[in-house]
Short mmCIF file of C-alpha atoms and ligand atoms in Angstrom, two decimals:
data_model
loop_
_atom_site.label_atom_id
_atom_site.label_comp_id
_atom_site.label_asym_id
_atom_site.label_seq_id
_atom_site.Cartn_x
_atom_site.Cartn_y
_atom_site.Cartn_z
CA MET J 631 -11.21 -6.13 -22.20
CA SER J 632 -14.66 -7.37 -21.79
CA GLN J 633 -17.81 -5.76 -23.03
CA LEU J 634 -20.76 -7.79 -21.96
CA THR J 635 -24.30 -8.17 -23.03
CA ALA J 636 -24.82 -10.43 -20.02
CA PRO J 637 -22.27 -11.07 -17.28
CA ARG J 638 -20.51 -14.40 -17.64
CA THR J 639 -18.79 -14.40 -14.28
CA ARG J 640 -19.89 -13.73 -10.75
CA ILE J 641 -18.25 -13.37 -7.34
CA LEU J 642 -19.06 -16.48 -5.31
CA GLY J 643 -17.23 -15.49 -2.12
CA THR J 644 -14.70 -13.07 -0.64
CA GLY J 645 -12.18 -13.07 2.20
CA HIS J 646 -9.26 -11.08 3.55
CA TYR J 647 -6.49 -11.29 6.09
CA LEU J 648 -4.51 -8.59 7.87
CA PRO J 649 -1.51 -9.48 10.04
CA GLU J 650 -1.92 -8.46 13.66
CA ILE J 651 1.07 -6.15 14.17
CA VAL J 652 0.00 -2.49 13.90
CA ARG J 653 2.59 0.19 13.05
CA THR J 654 1.23 3.67 13.71
CA ASN J 655 2.40 7.05 12.48
CA LEU J 656 3.69 7.67 15.99
CA ASP J 657 5.86 4.54 15.68
CA LEU J 658 7.22 5.94 12.40
CA GLU J 659 8.02 9.27 14.06
CA LYS J 660 10.58 7.32 16.11
CA MET J 661 12.08 5.68 13.00
CA VAL J 662 12.39 8.51 10.43
CA ASP J 663 12.13 12.30 10.25
CA THR J 664 8.36 12.54 9.85
CA THR J 665 5.23 13.47 11.78
CA ASP J 666 1.78 12.05 12.23
CA ALA J 667 0.43 15.39 10.98
CA TRP J 668 2.43 15.24 7.70
CA ILE J 669 1.47 11.64 6.95
CA THR J 670 -2.20 12.19 7.79
CA GLU J 671 -2.50 15.38 5.75
CA ARG J 672 -0.61 14.12 2.67
CA THR J 673 -1.87 10.54 2.57
CA GLY J 674 -4.81 9.95 4.96
CA ILE J 675 -2.93 7.05 6.56
CA LYS J 676 -2.81 6.62 10.35
CA GLU J 677 -1.55 3.05 10.69
CA ARG J 678 -0.64 -0.04 8.68
CA ARG J 679 -0.20 -3.76 9.35
CA ILE J 680 3.16 -5.51 9.49
CA THR J 681 3.75 -9.24 9.06
CA PRO J 682 5.58 -11.03 11.88
CA GLU J 683 8.87 -12.81 11.23
CA GLY J 684 8.42 -16.36 10.01
CA MET J 685 5.23 -15.62 8.10
CA VAL J 686 5.49 -15.36 4.30
CA THR J 687 3.38 -14.03 1.43
CA SER J 688 1.72 -17.39 0.71
CA ASP J 689 0.65 -17.60 4.38
CA LEU J 690 -1.20 -14.26 4.14
CA ALA J 691 -2.71 -15.45 0.84
CA ARG J 692 -3.76 -18.74 2.42
CA PHE J 693 -5.69 -17.12 5.28
CA ALA J 694 -7.52 -14.77 2.89
CA ALA J 695 -8.21 -17.60 0.42
CA GLU J 696 -9.56 -19.94 3.10
CA ARG J 697 -12.03 -17.26 4.18
CA ALA J 698 -13.10 -16.62 0.58
CA LEU J 699 -13.57 -20.34 -0.09
CA GLU J 700 -15.63 -20.74 3.08
CA ASN J 701 -17.71 -17.69 2.17
CA ALA J 702 -18.28 -19.12 -1.32
CA GLY J 703 -19.11 -22.60 -0.05
CA VAL J 704 -16.43 -23.95 -2.38
CA ALA J 705 -13.83 -26.55 -1.34
CA ALA J 706 -10.18 -26.00 -2.28
CA THR J 707 -10.36 -29.37 -4.07
CA GLU J 708 -12.90 -27.88 -6.50
CA LEU J 709 -10.59 -25.11 -7.77
CA ASP J 710 -9.80 -25.03 -11.50
CA MET J 711 -7.31 -22.18 -11.41
CA ILE J 712 -5.38 -20.02 -8.93
CA ILE J 713 -4.10 -16.53 -9.80
CA VAL J 714 -1.98 -14.63 -7.28
CA ALA J 715 -1.41 -10.92 -7.96
CA THR J 716 1.70 -9.83 -6.08
CA VAL J 717 4.97 -7.93 -6.38
CA THR J 718 6.27 -9.46 -3.16
CA PRO J 719 6.36 -13.21 -3.89
CA ASP J 720 7.71 -15.83 -1.48
CA MET J 721 10.68 -16.11 -3.90
CA PRO J 722 11.36 -15.25 -7.58
CA MET J 723 10.70 -18.85 -8.62
CA PRO J 724 8.43 -20.78 -8.41
CA ALA J 725 5.23 -18.77 -8.26
CA THR J 726 3.65 -17.91 -4.90
CA ALA J 727 0.46 -19.38 -6.39
CA VAL J 728 1.91 -22.90 -6.27
CA PHE J 729 2.88 -22.50 -2.60
CA LEU J 730 -0.68 -21.35 -1.99
CA GLN J 731 -2.00 -24.33 -3.96
CA GLN J 732 0.10 -26.62 -1.72
CA LYS J 733 -1.06 -24.93 1.50
CA LEU J 734 -4.73 -25.03 0.50
CA GLY J 735 -4.58 -28.65 -0.67
CA ALA J 736 -5.89 -27.57 -4.07
CA PRO J 737 -5.74 -30.08 -6.94
CA VAL J 738 -3.45 -30.03 -9.97
CA CYS J 739 -4.54 -26.97 -11.96
CA PRO J 740 -2.96 -23.85 -13.47
CA ALA J 741 -1.58 -21.71 -10.65
CA PHE J 742 0.43 -18.63 -11.52
CA ASP J 743 1.51 -15.19 -10.32
CA LEU J 744 0.62 -11.94 -12.01
CA SER J 745 2.74 -8.79 -11.69
CA ALA J 746 0.79 -5.58 -12.20
CA ALA J 747 1.50 -3.99 -8.79
CA CYS J 748 -1.48 -2.14 -7.34
CA ALA J 749 -3.60 -2.91 -10.41
CA GLY J 750 -2.82 -6.64 -10.08
CA PHE J 751 -6.15 -7.64 -8.58
CA ILE J 752 -8.15 -5.97 -11.37
CA PHE J 753 -5.89 -7.71 -13.92
CA ALA J 754 -6.49 -11.05 -12.13
CA MET J 755 -10.25 -10.50 -12.13
CA SER J 756 -10.30 -9.70 -15.83
CA ILE J 757 -8.19 -12.77 -16.70
CA ALA J 758 -10.36 -15.05 -14.57
CA ASP J 759 -13.43 -13.57 -16.26
CA GLN J 760 -12.07 -14.49 -19.71
CA PHE J 761 -11.39 -18.12 -18.72
CA ILE J 762 -14.80 -18.51 -17.10
CA ALA J 763 -16.52 -16.88 -20.08
CA THR J 764 -15.12 -19.50 -22.46
CA GLY J 765 -16.35 -22.27 -20.17
CA ALA J 766 -12.77 -23.48 -19.65
CA MET J 767 -12.86 -22.84 -15.87
CA LYS J 768 -15.65 -22.98 -13.31
CA ARG J 769 -14.00 -22.16 -9.98
CA VAL J 770 -11.18 -19.62 -10.05
CA LEU J 771 -9.45 -18.30 -6.94
CA ILE J 772 -7.94 -14.84 -7.34
CA VAL J 773 -5.77 -13.36 -4.60
CA GLY J 774 -4.15 -9.96 -4.15
CA VAL J 775 -1.41 -10.24 -1.55
CA GLU J 776 1.55 -8.12 -0.51
CA LEU J 777 4.23 -8.34 2.12
CA LEU J 778 5.58 -4.90 1.34
CA SER J 779 7.16 -4.40 4.77
CA ARG J 780 9.99 -6.71 3.60
CA VAL J 781 10.79 -4.61 0.50
CA ILE J 782 10.40 -1.17 2.05
CA ASP J 783 13.44 0.85 3.05
CA TRP J 784 12.45 1.72 6.61
CA SER J 785 14.96 4.59 6.60
CA ASP J 786 13.30 6.29 3.57
CA ARG J 787 10.55 8.58 4.82
CA THR J 788 9.19 9.17 1.33
CA THR J 789 8.07 5.54 0.96
CA CYS J 790 7.97 3.82 4.36
CA VAL J 791 4.99 5.84 5.56
CA LEU J 792 2.78 4.67 2.69
CA PHE J 793 2.73 0.90 2.56
CA GLY J 794 1.32 -2.00 4.57
CA ASP J 795 0.85 -5.77 4.42
CA GLY J 796 -2.28 -7.84 3.81
CA ALA J 797 -4.21 -10.17 1.52
CA GLY J 798 -7.62 -10.29 -0.08
CA ALA J 799 -9.25 -13.03 -2.14
CA MET J 800 -12.29 -13.83 -4.24
CA VAL J 801 -13.69 -17.04 -5.67
CA LEU J 802 -15.18 -16.45 -9.10
CA GLY J 803 -17.48 -18.75 -11.05
CA PRO J 804 -19.99 -18.73 -13.92
CA ALA J 805 -22.82 -16.20 -13.60
CA ASP J 806 -25.25 -18.86 -14.83
CA GLY J 807 -27.85 -16.19 -15.56
CA ALA J 808 -28.07 -15.09 -11.91
CA LYS J 809 -30.46 -12.16 -11.48
CA THR J 810 -31.38 -9.70 -8.76
CA ASP J 811 -34.95 -9.72 -7.39
CA ASP J 812 -35.87 -6.99 -9.87
CA GLY J 813 -34.46 -8.96 -12.80
CA ARG J 814 -31.05 -7.30 -13.37
CA ALA J 815 -28.15 -9.57 -14.27
CA ARG J 816 -25.58 -10.18 -11.50
CA GLY J 817 -21.86 -10.54 -12.10
CA VAL J 818 -18.81 -8.89 -13.70
CA LEU J 819 -20.29 -6.28 -16.07
CA SER J 820 -17.05 -5.00 -17.60
CA THR J 821 -13.31 -4.65 -17.09
CA LYS J 822 -10.70 -2.29 -18.53
CA LEU J 823 -6.92 -2.84 -18.26
CA LEU J 824 -4.07 -0.56 -19.33
CA SER J 825 -0.28 -0.15 -18.93
CA ASP J 826 2.17 2.57 -19.94
CA GLY J 827 5.82 1.54 -19.82
CA ALA J 828 6.92 5.14 -20.36
CA LEU J 829 6.66 5.60 -16.60
CA ALA J 830 8.28 2.27 -15.68
CA GLN J 831 11.08 3.95 -13.72
CA SER J 832 8.74 5.92 -11.45
CA LEU J 833 8.16 3.09 -8.99
CA MET J 834 10.46 0.09 -8.86
CA ILE J 835 12.72 -2.28 -6.97
CA PRO J 836 15.82 -1.64 -9.08
CA SER J 837 18.03 -4.63 -8.19
CA GLY J 838 17.59 -8.34 -7.75
CA GLY J 839 16.60 -9.13 -11.34
CA SER J 840 18.59 -9.79 -14.54
CA LEU J 841 19.28 -6.09 -15.08
CA SER J 842 21.06 -5.70 -11.79
CA PRO J 843 21.81 -8.95 -9.95
CA LEU J 844 22.31 -8.38 -6.25
CA THR J 845 25.80 -7.66 -4.90
CA HIS J 846 26.88 -6.73 -1.37
CA GLU J 847 27.36 -3.17 -2.59
CA LEU J 848 23.83 -2.96 -4.04
CA LEU J 849 22.38 -4.41 -0.84
CA GLU J 850 24.18 -1.75 1.18
CA GLN J 851 22.72 0.89 -1.15
CA ARG J 852 19.26 -0.66 -0.54
CA GLN J 853 18.74 -1.17 -4.26
CA ASN J 854 16.65 -4.23 -3.37
CA LYS J 855 14.04 -1.94 -1.80
CA VAL J 856 11.17 0.14 -3.22
CA HIS J 857 12.25 3.38 -4.94
CA MET J 858 9.52 5.80 -5.90
CA ARG J 859 9.13 9.17 -7.60
CA GLY J 860 5.87 9.93 -5.84
CA GLN J 861 5.08 13.08 -7.78
CA ASP J 862 5.27 11.18 -11.14
CA ILE J 863 2.63 8.76 -9.91
CA PHE J 864 0.48 11.46 -8.36
CA LYS J 865 0.38 13.45 -11.62
CA VAL J 866 -1.10 10.61 -13.71
CA ALA J 867 -3.10 8.76 -11.05
CA VAL J 868 -6.24 10.89 -10.99
CA LYS J 869 -6.48 11.21 -14.79
CA ASN J 870 -5.95 7.48 -15.42
CA LEU J 871 -8.23 6.22 -12.65
CA TYR J 872 -10.91 8.52 -14.00
CA SER J 873 -10.54 7.42 -17.63
CA ALA J 874 -10.38 3.65 -16.90
CA SER J 875 -13.44 3.91 -14.67
CA LYS J 876 -15.31 5.89 -17.30
CA ASN J 877 -14.35 3.28 -19.93
CA ALA J 878 -15.55 0.40 -17.75
CA LEU J 879 -18.87 2.18 -17.25
CA GLU J 880 -19.22 2.90 -20.97
CA LEU J 881 -18.47 -0.73 -21.87
CA ALA J 882 -21.38 -1.75 -19.63
CA GLY J 883 -23.63 1.01 -20.99
CA MET J 884 -23.74 2.72 -17.61
CA THR J 885 -22.97 6.12 -16.08
CA PRO J 886 -21.56 7.21 -12.69
CA ASP J 887 -25.17 7.63 -11.52
CA ASP J 888 -25.60 3.86 -11.81
CA VAL J 889 -22.76 3.19 -9.34
CA ASP J 890 -23.84 2.30 -5.80
CA TRP J 891 -20.30 2.02 -4.43
CA ILE J 892 -16.82 2.85 -5.61
CA CYS J 893 -14.07 0.61 -4.24
CA PRO J 894 -10.81 2.34 -5.21
CA HIS J 895 -7.27 1.12 -4.64
CA GLN J 896 -6.17 2.76 -1.40
CA ALA J 897 -3.07 4.57 -2.72
CA ASN J 898 -3.41 7.97 -1.16
CA MET J 899 -6.54 9.66 0.17
CA ARG J 900 -5.95 12.77 -1.92
CA ILE J 901 -5.69 10.73 -5.15
CA ILE J 902 -8.84 8.74 -4.37
CA ASP J 903 -10.82 11.81 -3.38
CA LEU J 904 -9.90 13.68 -6.55
CA ALA J 905 -10.57 10.71 -8.86
CA VAL J 906 -13.97 9.99 -7.31
CA GLN J 907 -14.88 13.68 -7.38
CA ARG J 908 -13.92 13.91 -11.07
CA LEU J 909 -15.97 10.84 -11.87
CA GLY J 910 -18.97 12.44 -10.26
CA VAL J 911 -19.67 9.65 -7.75
CA LYS J 912 -20.88 10.99 -4.39
CA ARG J 913 -18.23 10.87 -1.66
CA GLU J 914 -20.50 8.94 0.70
CA ARG J 915 -20.56 6.14 -1.90
CA MET J 916 -16.78 5.77 -1.69
CA LEU J 917 -15.40 2.88 0.36
CA THR J 918 -12.15 3.52 2.21
CA ASN J 919 -9.89 1.92 4.82
CA ILE J 920 -6.58 3.63 4.01
CA GLU J 921 -6.52 5.20 7.48
CA ARG J 922 -6.21 1.72 9.09
CA VAL J 923 -4.27 -0.31 6.51
CA GLY J 924 -2.28 2.10 4.29
CA ASN J 925 -1.45 1.14 0.72
CA THR J 926 -1.40 -2.66 0.42
CA SER J 927 -0.91 -2.57 -3.36
CA SER J 928 -2.62 -5.54 -5.08
CA ALA J 929 -4.33 -6.56 -1.81
CA SER J 930 -5.97 -3.19 -1.36
CA ILE J 931 -9.20 -3.67 -3.35
CA PRO J 932 -10.09 -7.21 -2.21
CA ILE J 933 -9.42 -6.32 1.45
CA LEU J 934 -11.65 -3.25 1.24
CA PHE J 935 -14.29 -5.14 -0.73
CA ASP J 936 -14.46 -8.03 1.74
CA GLU J 937 -14.47 -5.74 4.78
CA SER J 938 -17.41 -3.90 3.23
CA VAL J 939 -19.29 -7.13 2.47
CA ARG J 940 -18.77 -8.43 6.01
CA ALA J 941 -19.80 -5.07 7.50
CA GLY J 942 -23.11 -5.43 5.61
CA LYS J 943 -22.39 -2.33 3.53
CA LEU J 944 -22.34 -4.03 0.12
CA LYS J 945 -25.62 -5.73 -0.62
CA GLU J 946 -26.97 -8.06 -3.29
CA GLY J 947 -28.03 -6.18 -6.41
CA GLU J 948 -25.71 -3.21 -5.81
CA THR J 949 -23.24 -2.08 -8.46
CA VAL J 950 -19.60 -1.67 -7.40
CA LEU J 951 -16.91 0.06 -9.42
CA MET J 952 -13.33 -0.95 -8.60
CA CYS J 953 -10.33 1.00 -9.92
CA ALA J 954 -6.58 0.86 -9.33
CA LEU J 955 -3.27 2.28 -10.55
CA GLY J 956 0.25 1.37 -9.60
CA ALA J 957 3.81 0.58 -10.69
CA GLY J 958 4.32 -0.06 -14.39
CA ILE J 959 2.45 2.07 -14.59
CA SER J 960 -0.54 -0.26 -14.88
CA TRP J 961 -4.11 0.62 -14.18
CA GLY J 962 -7.62 -0.62 -14.66
CA SER J 963 -11.19 -0.80 -13.57
CA ALA J 964 -13.85 -3.47 -13.03
CA LEU J 965 -17.59 -3.07 -12.69
CA VAL J 966 -19.58 -5.70 -10.81
CA ARG J 967 -23.22 -6.17 -9.83
CA LEU J 968 -23.45 -8.19 -6.62
N1 LIG S 2235 7.43 13.18 6.35
C1 LIG S 2235 7.76 14.47 6.27
N2 LIG S 2235 8.16 15.06 5.15
C2 LIG S 2235 8.22 14.32 4.04
C3 LIG S 2235 7.90 12.95 4.04
C4 LIG S 2235 7.48 12.38 5.25
N3 LIG S 2235 7.15 11.10 5.36
N4 LIG S 2235 8.04 12.47 2.79
C5 LIG S 2235 8.46 13.49 2.02
N5 LIG S 2235 8.58 14.61 2.78
C6 LIG S 2235 8.99 15.94 2.36
C7 LIG S 2235 9.82 15.92 1.11
O1 LIG S 2235 11.17 15.64 1.40
C8 LIG S 2235 9.62 17.33 0.61
O2 LIG S 2235 10.47 18.18 1.34
P1 LIG S 2235 11.19 19.41 0.59
O3 LIG S 2235 10.07 20.28 0.10
O4 LIG S 2235 12.01 20.01 1.68
O5 LIG S 2235 11.97 18.78 -0.51
C9 LIG S 2235 8.18 17.65 1.03
O6 LIG S 2235 7.85 16.70 2.05
C10 LIG S 2235 7.18 17.52 -0.07
O7 LIG S 2235 7.44 16.31 -0.79
P2 LIG S 2235 6.53 15.86 -1.97
O8 LIG S 2235 7.10 14.60 -2.56
O9 LIG S 2235 6.33 17.03 -2.88
O10 LIG S 2235 5.17 15.57 -1.21
P3 LIG S 2235 3.79 15.20 -1.81
O11 LIG S 2235 2.77 16.14 -1.37
O12 LIG S 2235 3.87 14.89 -3.29
O13 LIG S 2235 3.48 13.83 -1.08
C11 LIG S 2235 3.50 11.53 -1.59
C12 LIG S 2235 4.35 12.72 -1.27
C13 LIG S 2235 2.59 11.26 -0.42
C14 LIG S 2235 4.41 10.32 -1.81
C15 LIG S 2235 2.67 11.83 -2.86
O14 LIG S 2235 3.50 12.29 -3.90
C16 LIG S 2235 1.93 10.65 -3.35
O15 LIG S 2235 1.06 10.15 -2.69
N6 LIG S 2235 2.25 10.19 -4.58
C17 LIG S 2235 1.63 9.03 -5.11
C18 LIG S 2235 2.42 7.90 -4.64
C19 LIG S 2235 1.60 6.72 -4.54
O16 LIG S 2235 0.41 6.76 -4.33
N7 LIG S 2235 2.28 5.64 -4.72
C20 LIG S 2235 1.68 4.48 -4.64
C21 LIG S 2235 0.81 4.29 -5.85
S1 LIG S 2235 1.38 3.06 -6.72
C22 LIG S 2235 1.17 1.83 -5.70
O17 LIG S 2235 0.20 1.83 -4.98
C23 LIG S 2235 2.25 0.77 -5.61
#
């Protein structure tokens, strides 16, 4: 984890992509025994995006990445490293990152996937920060992308109402001493990453790996789909999001009062609300889009971040706290001054 006297890394550009198909709560009412009222009250979600047939994870990643590169004024040929955070890769092998590399026309460079579920983007940001800090890399593309609609059991009302598809990306580079007009350093101020395998079974896709290779029987039992004990996650989410965020602030020598915006992983409105409340950040400083996009796992933070940048909400010199928790369980936080 990084504790910085001066930021070494800064965000050069951001982008996101959401597939066009919208699946509303009313659509779900026709598919499973649920109601718009239940979903809205328990999760805050009204609709989510679904990827059309023929489009794959690396396509979503590509559209988000192209927008981030354009926003950064960086060509794909300048990239030194590509990290793709995802739990829904194009295929188990090779990495989705190399398909993205191919589609972007990026040069030969390290390109790899990272599996930390909803916390994946924070993990990717922290790893990129370490490589840039050593001077080893100058232009790192990090992408959070999920095509969860293909691994959701659309007959399971306890999970299918929560998730959506999408991609978000950032191009990171050296901070090079960049400062705000009033002389404060711009860039990644701190990151904090954690995992606790004791809760590994709370959220998983049980079959399709070495533990349980797929058989016709397992496919019929939908063991290749997401299985979740929602209450397990709920119980630890608020506490862990709070503590990781507090740690990231402490590492940067800051307090919740120094935070201009909080950009939390869009897991469930109740979880986010409680975590932000506990942290003591004012609700009006909380960014949210869960109502429109649902839980897009690793894509959640970069989509929300980029939407907020493009809407003119996030401005140069402001401090943004990102935090996420998901399967693993893995969680973390990152503090950035724009
Ligand atoms: N529609 C209607 N009823 C439902 C639905 C639904 N979609 N889903 C569950 N129910 C029912 C249950 O069957 C249960 O009925 P019962 O009392 O007759 O048994 C009742 O509603 C209450 O179920 P709970 O599981 O107790 O409901 P809860 O208030 O905990 O909400 C939820 C469930 C939304 C999943 C919640 O636990 C949650 O958000 N947990 C965190 C999960 C999460 O955020 N996961 C993602 C984070 S990790 C990541 O992002 C990958």
